[in-house]
Short mmCIF file of C-alpha atoms in Angstrom, two decimals:
data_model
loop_
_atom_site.label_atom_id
_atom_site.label_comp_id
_atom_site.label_asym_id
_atom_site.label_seq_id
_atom_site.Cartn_x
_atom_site.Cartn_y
_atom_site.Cartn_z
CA UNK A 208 -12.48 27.95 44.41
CA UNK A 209 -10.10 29.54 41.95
CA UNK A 210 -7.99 26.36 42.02
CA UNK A 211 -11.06 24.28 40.98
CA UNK A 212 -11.89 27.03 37.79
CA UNK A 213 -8.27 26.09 37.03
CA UNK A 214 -8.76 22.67 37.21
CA UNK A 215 -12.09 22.65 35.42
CA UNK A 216 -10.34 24.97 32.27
CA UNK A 217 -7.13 22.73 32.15
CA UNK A 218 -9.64 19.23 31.69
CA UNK A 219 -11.66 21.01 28.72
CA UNK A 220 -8.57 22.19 26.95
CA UNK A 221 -6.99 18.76 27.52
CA UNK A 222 -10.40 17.32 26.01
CA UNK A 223 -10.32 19.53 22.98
CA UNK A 224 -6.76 18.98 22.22
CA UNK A 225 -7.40 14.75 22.32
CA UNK A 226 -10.18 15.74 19.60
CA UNK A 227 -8.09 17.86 17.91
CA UNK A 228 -5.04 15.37 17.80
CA UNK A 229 -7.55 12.28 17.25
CA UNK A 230 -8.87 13.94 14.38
CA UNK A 231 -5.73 15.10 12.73
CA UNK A 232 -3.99 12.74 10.11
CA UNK A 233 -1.69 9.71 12.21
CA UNK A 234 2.10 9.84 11.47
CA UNK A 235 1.01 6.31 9.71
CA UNK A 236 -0.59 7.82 7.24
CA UNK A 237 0.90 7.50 3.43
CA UNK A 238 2.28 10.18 1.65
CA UNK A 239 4.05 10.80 -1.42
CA UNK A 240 7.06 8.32 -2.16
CA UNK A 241 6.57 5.90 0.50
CA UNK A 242 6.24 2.04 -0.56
CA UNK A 243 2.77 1.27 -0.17
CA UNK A 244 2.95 -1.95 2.20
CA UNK A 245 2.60 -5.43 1.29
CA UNK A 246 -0.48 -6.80 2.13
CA UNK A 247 -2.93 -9.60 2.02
CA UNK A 248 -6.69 -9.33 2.53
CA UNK A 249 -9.39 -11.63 1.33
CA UNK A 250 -11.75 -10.30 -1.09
CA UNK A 251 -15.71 -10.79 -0.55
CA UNK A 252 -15.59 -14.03 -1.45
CA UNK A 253 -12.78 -15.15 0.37
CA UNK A 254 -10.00 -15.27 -2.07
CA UNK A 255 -7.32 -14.06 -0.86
CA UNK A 256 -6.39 -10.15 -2.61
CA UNK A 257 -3.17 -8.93 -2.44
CA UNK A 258 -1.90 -5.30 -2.16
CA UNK A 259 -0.02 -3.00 -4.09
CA UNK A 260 0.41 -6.07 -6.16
CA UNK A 261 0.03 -4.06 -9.90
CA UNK A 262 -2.90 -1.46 -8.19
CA UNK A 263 -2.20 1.93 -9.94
CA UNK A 264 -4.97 3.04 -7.11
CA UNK A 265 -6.24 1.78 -3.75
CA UNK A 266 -9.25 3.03 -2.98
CA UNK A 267 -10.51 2.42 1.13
CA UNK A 268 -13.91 3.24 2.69
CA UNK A 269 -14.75 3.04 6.60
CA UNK A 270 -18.03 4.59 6.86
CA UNK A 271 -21.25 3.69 4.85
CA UNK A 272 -21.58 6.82 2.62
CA UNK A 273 -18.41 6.57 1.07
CA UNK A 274 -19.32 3.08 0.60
CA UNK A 275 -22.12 3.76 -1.28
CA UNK A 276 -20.25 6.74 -3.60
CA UNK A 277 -17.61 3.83 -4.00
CA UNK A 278 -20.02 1.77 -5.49
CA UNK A 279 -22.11 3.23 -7.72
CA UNK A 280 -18.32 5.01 -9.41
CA UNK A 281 -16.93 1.79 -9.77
CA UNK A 282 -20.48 0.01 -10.37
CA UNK A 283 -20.95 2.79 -13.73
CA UNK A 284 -17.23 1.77 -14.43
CA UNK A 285 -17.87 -2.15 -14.87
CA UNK A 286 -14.86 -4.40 -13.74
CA UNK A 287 -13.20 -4.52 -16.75
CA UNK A 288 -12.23 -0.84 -16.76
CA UNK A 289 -11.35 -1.05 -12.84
CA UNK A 290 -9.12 -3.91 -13.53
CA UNK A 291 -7.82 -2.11 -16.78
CA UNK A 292 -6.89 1.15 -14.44
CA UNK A 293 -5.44 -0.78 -11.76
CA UNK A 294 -8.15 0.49 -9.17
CA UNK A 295 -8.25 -1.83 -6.11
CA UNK A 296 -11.17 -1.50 -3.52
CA UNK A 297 -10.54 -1.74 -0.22
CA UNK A 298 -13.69 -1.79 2.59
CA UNK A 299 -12.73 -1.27 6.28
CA UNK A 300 -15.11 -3.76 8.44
CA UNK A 301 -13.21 -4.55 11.08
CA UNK A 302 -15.36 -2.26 13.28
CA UNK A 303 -18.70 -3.55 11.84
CA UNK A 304 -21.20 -5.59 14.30
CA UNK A 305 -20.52 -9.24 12.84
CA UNK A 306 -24.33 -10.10 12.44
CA UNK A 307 -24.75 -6.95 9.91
CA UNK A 308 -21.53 -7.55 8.47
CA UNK A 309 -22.27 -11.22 7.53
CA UNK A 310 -25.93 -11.00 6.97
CA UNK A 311 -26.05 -7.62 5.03
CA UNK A 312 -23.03 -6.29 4.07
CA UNK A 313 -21.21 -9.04 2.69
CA UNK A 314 -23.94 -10.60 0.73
CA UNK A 315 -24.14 -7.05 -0.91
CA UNK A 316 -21.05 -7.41 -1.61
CA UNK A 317 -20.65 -10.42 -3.42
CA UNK A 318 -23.04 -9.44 -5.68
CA UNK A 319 -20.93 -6.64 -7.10
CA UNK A 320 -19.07 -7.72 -9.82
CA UNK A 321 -15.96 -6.42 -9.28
CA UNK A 322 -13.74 -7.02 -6.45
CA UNK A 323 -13.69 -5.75 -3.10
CA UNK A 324 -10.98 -6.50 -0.02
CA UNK A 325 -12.14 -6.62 3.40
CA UNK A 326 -10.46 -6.05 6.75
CA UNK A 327 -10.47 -7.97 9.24
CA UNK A 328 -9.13 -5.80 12.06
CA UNK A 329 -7.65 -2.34 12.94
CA UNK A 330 -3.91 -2.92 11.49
CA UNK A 331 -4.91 -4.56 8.39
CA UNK A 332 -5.05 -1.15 6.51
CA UNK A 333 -4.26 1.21 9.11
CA UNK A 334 -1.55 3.06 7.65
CA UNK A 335 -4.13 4.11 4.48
CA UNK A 336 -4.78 8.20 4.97
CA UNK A 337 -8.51 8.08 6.53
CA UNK A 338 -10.71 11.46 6.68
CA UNK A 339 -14.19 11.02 8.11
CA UNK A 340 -17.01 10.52 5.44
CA UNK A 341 -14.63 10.61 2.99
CA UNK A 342 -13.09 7.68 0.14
CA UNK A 343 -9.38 7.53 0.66
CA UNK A 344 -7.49 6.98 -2.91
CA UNK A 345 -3.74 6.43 -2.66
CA UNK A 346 -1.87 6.64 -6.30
CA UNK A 347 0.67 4.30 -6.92
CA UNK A 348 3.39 4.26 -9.84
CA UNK A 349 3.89 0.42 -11.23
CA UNK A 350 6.74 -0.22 -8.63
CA UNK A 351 4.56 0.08 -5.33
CA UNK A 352 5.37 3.46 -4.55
CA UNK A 353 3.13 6.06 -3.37
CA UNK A 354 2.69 8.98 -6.09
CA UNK A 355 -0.74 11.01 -4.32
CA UNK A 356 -3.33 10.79 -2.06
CA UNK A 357 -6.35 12.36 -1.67
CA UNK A 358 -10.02 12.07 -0.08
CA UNK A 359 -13.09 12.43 -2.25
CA UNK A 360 -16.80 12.94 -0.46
CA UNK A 361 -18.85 12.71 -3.73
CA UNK A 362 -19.15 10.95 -6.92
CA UNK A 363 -17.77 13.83 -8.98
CA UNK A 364 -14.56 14.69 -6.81
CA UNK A 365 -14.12 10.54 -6.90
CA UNK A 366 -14.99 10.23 -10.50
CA UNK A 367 -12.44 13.38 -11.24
CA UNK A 368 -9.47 12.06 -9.15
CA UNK A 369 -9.85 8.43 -11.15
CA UNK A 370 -9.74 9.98 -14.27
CA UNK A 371 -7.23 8.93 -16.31
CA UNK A 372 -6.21 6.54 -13.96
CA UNK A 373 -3.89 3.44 -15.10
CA UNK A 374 -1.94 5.69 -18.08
#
């Protein structure tokens, strides 16, 4: 009986510490001097987008409310001031159902005016820094390299952390 208790403690502490460790930050993730990788998505409407390229800031979403405070930053911005700032867009789809992802989402998106890059599976942007319900935004100097990260959950904290981007 006592082994069983044993058995039954060491399974939920196992459990907790595979939460724990799947929601912690991967060794993947960005950080500050790294050379943001080379990479080639399409954008909404197929045209191919290509990363760092001269992005000051790469901005990725995975779940729909960060989506949404994504849009309506950039939206107020116009594309003229994103492209001016260097702010690329980045939308993580790869896990989306395909029927809502081609008969919803992307529509949506291709009536945005400014550009957006879409994944196409796990590794396309896995390295990017992801926290839950959050925007990732990964700073770049002009050479590729990584000067900041950081997560924003609202349309202030995003608007605040773009500010002044592209000097």
């Amino acid at each position: 009986m006592q082994a069983l208790s044993v058995l039954k403690k060491t399974v939920v502490l196992s459990a907790g510490l595979g939460l724990l460790l799947a929601a912690a930050p991967g060794a993947a993730d960005l950080s500050e001097g790294d050379a943001f990788p080379d990479v080639t998505l399409n954008d909404q409407h197929g045209e191919p987008l290509e990363l760092p390229g001269d992005a000051r800031v790469v901005l990725m979403t995975v779940e729909m409310a960060p989506a949404d405070i994504t849009n309506d930053v950039l939206g107020d911005m116009g594309p003229e001031a994103i492209e001016e700032a260097g702010i690329r867009y980045v939308a993580d789809t790869h896990g989306m159902p395909p029927f809502v992802l081609e008969n919803v989402v992307m529509p949506r998106m291709q009536e945005r005016p400014y550009r957006t890059g879409v994944t196409e599976g796990p590794d396309d942007m896995g390295f990017m820094p992801h926290q839950r319900d959050h925007v990732s935004v990964v700073f770049l100097d002009g050479e590729g390299t990584v000067t900041g990260t950081g997560a924003a959950a609202s349309e202030a904290a995003l608007r605040q952390m773009l500010e002044g981007a592209g000097d």
